[in-house]
Structures are given as structure tokens and as C-alpha cells.
Tab-separated table of C-alpha atoms in Angstrom:
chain	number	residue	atom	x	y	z
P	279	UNK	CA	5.732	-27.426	24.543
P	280	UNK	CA	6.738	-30.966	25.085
P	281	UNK	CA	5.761	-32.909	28.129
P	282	UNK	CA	9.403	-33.107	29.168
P	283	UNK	CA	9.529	-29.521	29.031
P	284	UNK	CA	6.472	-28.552	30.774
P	285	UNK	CA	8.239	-30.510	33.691
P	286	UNK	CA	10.932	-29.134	34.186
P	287	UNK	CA	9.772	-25.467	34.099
P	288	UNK	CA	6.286	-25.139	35.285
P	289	UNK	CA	6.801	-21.344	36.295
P	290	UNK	CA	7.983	-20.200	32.726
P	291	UNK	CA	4.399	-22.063	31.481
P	292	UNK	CA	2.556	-20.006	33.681
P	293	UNK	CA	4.309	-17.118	32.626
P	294	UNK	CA	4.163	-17.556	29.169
P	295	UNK	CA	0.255	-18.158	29.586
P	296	UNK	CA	0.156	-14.198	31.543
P	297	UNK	CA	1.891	-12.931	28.763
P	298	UNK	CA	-0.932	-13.644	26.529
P	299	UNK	CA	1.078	-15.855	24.084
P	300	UNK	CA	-0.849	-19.218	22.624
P	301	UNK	CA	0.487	-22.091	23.876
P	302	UNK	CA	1.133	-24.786	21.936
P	303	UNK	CA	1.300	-28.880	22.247
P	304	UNK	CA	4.493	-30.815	20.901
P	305	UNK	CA	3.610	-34.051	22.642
P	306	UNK	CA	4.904	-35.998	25.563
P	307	UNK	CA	7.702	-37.444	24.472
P	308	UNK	CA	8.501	-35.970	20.907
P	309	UNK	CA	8.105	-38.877	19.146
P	310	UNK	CA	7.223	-39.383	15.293
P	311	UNK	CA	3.370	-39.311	15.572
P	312	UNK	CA	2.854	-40.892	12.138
P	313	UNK	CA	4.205	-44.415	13.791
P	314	UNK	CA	1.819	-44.099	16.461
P	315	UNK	CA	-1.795	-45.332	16.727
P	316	UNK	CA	-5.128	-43.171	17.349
P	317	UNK	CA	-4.830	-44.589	21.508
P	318	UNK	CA	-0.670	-42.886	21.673
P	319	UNK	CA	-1.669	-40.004	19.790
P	320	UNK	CA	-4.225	-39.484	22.135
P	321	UNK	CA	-1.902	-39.905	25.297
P	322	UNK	CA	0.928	-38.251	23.641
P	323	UNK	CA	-1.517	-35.184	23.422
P	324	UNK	CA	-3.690	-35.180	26.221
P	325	UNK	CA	-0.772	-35.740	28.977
P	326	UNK	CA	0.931	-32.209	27.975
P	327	UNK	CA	-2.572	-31.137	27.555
P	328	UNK	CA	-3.724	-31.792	30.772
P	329	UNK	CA	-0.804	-30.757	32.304
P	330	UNK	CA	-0.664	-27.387	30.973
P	331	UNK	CA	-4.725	-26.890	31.690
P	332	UNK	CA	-3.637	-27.998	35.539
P	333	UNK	CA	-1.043	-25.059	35.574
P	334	UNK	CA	-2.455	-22.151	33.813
P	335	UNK	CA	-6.364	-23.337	33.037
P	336	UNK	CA	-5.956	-22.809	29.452
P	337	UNK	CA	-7.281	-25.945	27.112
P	338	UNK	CA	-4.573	-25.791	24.083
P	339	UNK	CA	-5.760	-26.056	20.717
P	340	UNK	CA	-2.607	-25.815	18.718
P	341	UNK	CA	-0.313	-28.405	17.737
P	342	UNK	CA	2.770	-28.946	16.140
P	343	UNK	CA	3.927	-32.295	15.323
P	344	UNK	CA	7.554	-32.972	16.527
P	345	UNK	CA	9.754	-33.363	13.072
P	346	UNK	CA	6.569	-31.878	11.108
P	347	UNK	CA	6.049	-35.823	10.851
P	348	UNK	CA	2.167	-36.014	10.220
P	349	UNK	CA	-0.254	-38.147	8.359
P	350	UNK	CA	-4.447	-38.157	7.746
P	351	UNK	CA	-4.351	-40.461	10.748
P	352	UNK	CA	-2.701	-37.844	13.012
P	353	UNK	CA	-4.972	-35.141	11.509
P	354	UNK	CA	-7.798	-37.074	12.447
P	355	UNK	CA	-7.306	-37.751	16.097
P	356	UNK	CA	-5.996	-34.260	17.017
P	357	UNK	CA	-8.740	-32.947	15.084
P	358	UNK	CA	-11.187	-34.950	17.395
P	359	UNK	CA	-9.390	-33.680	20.409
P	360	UNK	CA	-10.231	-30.232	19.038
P	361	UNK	CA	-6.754	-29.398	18.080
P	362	UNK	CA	-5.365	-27.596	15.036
P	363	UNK	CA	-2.162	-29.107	13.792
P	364	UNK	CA	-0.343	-26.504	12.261
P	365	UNK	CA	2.938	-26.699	10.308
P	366	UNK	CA	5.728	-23.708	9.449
P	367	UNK	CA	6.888	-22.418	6.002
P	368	UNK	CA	10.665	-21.428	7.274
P	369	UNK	CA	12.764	-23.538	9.103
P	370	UNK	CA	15.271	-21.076	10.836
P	371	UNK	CA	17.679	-24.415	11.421
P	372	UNK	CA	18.533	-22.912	14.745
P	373	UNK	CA	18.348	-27.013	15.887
P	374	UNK	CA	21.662	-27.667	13.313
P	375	UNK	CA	23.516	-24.928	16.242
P	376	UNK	CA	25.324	-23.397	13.296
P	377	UNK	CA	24.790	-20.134	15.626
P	378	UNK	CA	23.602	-16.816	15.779
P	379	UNK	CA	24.555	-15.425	12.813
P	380	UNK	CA	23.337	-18.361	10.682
P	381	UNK	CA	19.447	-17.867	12.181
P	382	UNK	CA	19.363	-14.720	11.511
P	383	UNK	CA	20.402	-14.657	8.004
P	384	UNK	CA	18.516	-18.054	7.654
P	385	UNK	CA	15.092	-16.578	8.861
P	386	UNK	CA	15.140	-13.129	6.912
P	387	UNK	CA	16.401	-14.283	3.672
P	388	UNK	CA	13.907	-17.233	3.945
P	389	UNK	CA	12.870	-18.467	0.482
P	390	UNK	CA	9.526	-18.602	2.375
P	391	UNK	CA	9.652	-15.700	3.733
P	392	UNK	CA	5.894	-14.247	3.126
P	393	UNK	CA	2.871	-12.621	4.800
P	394	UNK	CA	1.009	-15.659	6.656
P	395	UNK	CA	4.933	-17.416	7.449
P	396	UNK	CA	5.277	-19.597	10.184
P	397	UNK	CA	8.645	-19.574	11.368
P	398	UNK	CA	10.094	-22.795	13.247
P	399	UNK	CA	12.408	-22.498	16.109
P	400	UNK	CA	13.229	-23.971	19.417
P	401	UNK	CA	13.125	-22.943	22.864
P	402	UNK	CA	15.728	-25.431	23.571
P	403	UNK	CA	18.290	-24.434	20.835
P	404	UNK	CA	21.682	-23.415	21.627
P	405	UNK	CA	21.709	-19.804	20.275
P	406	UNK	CA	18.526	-19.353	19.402
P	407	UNK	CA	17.412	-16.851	22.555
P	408	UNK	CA	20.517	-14.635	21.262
P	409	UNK	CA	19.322	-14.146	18.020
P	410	UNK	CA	15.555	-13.664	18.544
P	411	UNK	CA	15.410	-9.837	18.837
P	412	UNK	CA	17.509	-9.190	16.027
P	413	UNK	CA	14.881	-11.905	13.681
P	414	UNK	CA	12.262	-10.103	15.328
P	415	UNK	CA	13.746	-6.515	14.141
P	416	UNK	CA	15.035	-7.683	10.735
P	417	UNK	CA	11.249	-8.656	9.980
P	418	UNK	CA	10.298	-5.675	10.971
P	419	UNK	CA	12.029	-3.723	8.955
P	420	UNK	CA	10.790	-5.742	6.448
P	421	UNK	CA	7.507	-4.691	6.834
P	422	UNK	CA	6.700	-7.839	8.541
P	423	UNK	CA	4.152	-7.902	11.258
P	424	UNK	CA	4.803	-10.760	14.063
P	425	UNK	CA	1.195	-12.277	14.892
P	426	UNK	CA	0.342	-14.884	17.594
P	427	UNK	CA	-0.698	-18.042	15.215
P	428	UNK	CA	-3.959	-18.466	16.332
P	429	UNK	CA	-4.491	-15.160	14.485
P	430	UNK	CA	-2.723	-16.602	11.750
P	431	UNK	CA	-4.534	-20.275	10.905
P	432	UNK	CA	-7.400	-21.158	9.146
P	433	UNK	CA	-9.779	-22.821	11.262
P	434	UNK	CA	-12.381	-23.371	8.784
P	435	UNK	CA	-11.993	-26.041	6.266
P	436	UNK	CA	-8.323	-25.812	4.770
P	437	UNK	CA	-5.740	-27.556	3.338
P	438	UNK	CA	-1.978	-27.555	3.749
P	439	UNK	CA	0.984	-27.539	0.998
P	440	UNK	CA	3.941	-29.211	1.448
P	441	UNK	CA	5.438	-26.027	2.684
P	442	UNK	CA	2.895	-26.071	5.514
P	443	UNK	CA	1.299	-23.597	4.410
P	444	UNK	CA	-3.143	-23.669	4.941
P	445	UNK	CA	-5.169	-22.176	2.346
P	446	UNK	CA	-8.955	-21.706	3.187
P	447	UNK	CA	-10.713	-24.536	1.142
């Protein structure tokens, strides 16, 4: 969740956080966090942070940087504000709006497509809400088992690939 979004619906954070779904952190202001030094990354993070923990008392620890734009520098200060920074291994390109259709068959046909995926898509995105349940049901029948992520990352020691992908070091 970016700050922006957080914002402007409060009431859908809360009721993601009763679901039971993790909650993630996409910073304030969705900028590229590799341009930014350890002071912004900090603020970046701990204003969506903070305003989350104010709404549903839950301190994040997952975060995705905005563009998957990431360096050892960003590593090191979310690490230090006890945050995983996690990445995705199939890009659905529901953010191109090339619609419904085009997710689908994007997401299930996914190169990537493996046990321990992460799959990247918006809230936000035009058709994206359309086409979740029938992702959801053509991974399924795939044999695929949809996990939250914190059941999913390594948070040991690990590395990532440039697919995003961690592997347990």
C-alpha cells in the first residue's frame, strides 16, 4: 500500500487487516527508492508505516519497492527498520491496461510460473479486480496453491535472483 492510497481509503485498510491478509508497504509517494538516501527511505517507509499501525495496530514487515527499483542501500535501511523487501517472479502487466483477457493469459502461462511465484499486480489497475477470480481459479486448476507471502519468504539469510526470486543462503 502506498501512502497515497492508505489516504484515501482508510476503511478498506482496516478491512483488509480483519481479513487476515499481510499488509504490505509500497512507500509514500512511489518513488524510485534507489535515488533516495538512507534519511527518505526511512520517511518514505515509516510514514505508510505508521499510518497503517495507527489504523489497524499491525507493524508491517513486508515491502515492495515501487518499480522493483532496489539497491544494497535500500536493502540495508529497510532491513534496519525490520522490513523484508520482497520482489515477484511474474509480472501479470495488468498496469500496461491491455485488459482482462491479457492478465489472465499473462499470469497462467507465466514463464515464471512455479511453486514459491510471486505474482505482481495492482489494486489500482484498470481491469485487474475483473480478472482476479478467474487467475485465482486458473492456478488452481493448476495445482497451484495461493499462500499469503509471509508464508512464502525466506526470512533467514537469503539471496534474490534477478527474477526476484529468494533462495535460503
Amino acid at each position: 500500500m502506498t501512502g497515497g492510497w492508505v489516504n484515501s481509503y482508510p476503511e478498506d485498510v482496516k478491512a483488509i487487516a480483519a481479513a487476515g491478509h499481510d499488509l504490505g508497504n509500497h512507500s509514500q509517494n512511489h518513488k524510485e527508492m534507489s535515488k533516495l538516501n538512507t534519511s527518505e527511505i526511512n520517511e518514505e517507509l515509516m510514514s505508510v508505516h505508521n499510518k497503517v499501525k495507527e489504523l489497524t495496530g499491525i507493524e508491517m514487515t513486508l515491502f515492495r519497492p515501487p518499480y522493483g527499483d532496489y539497491d544494497n542501500d535500500l536493502i540495508k535501511a529497510a532491513t534496519a527498520l525490520d522490513y523484508y523487501t520482497i520482489q515477484w517472479s511474474v509480472d501479470s502487466l495488468d498496469w500496461k491496461d491491455y485488459g482482462v483477457d491479457s492478465i489472465i493469459k499473462t499470469v497462467v502461462n507465466h514463464k515464471n510460473l512455479d511453486s514459491g511465484a510471486i505474482i505482481l499486480m495492482h489494486n489500482g489497475a484498470t481491469y485487474t479486480a475483473d480478472a482476479l477470480e478467474s487467475v485465482i481459479t486458473g492456478l488452481k486448476n493448476q495445482g497451484y496453491e495461493i499462500v499469503p507471502i509471509s508464508q512464502l519468504i525466506h526470512t533467514g539469510e537469503f539471496h534474490m535472483d534477478h527474477t526476484g526470486k529468494q533462495f535460503a543462503d
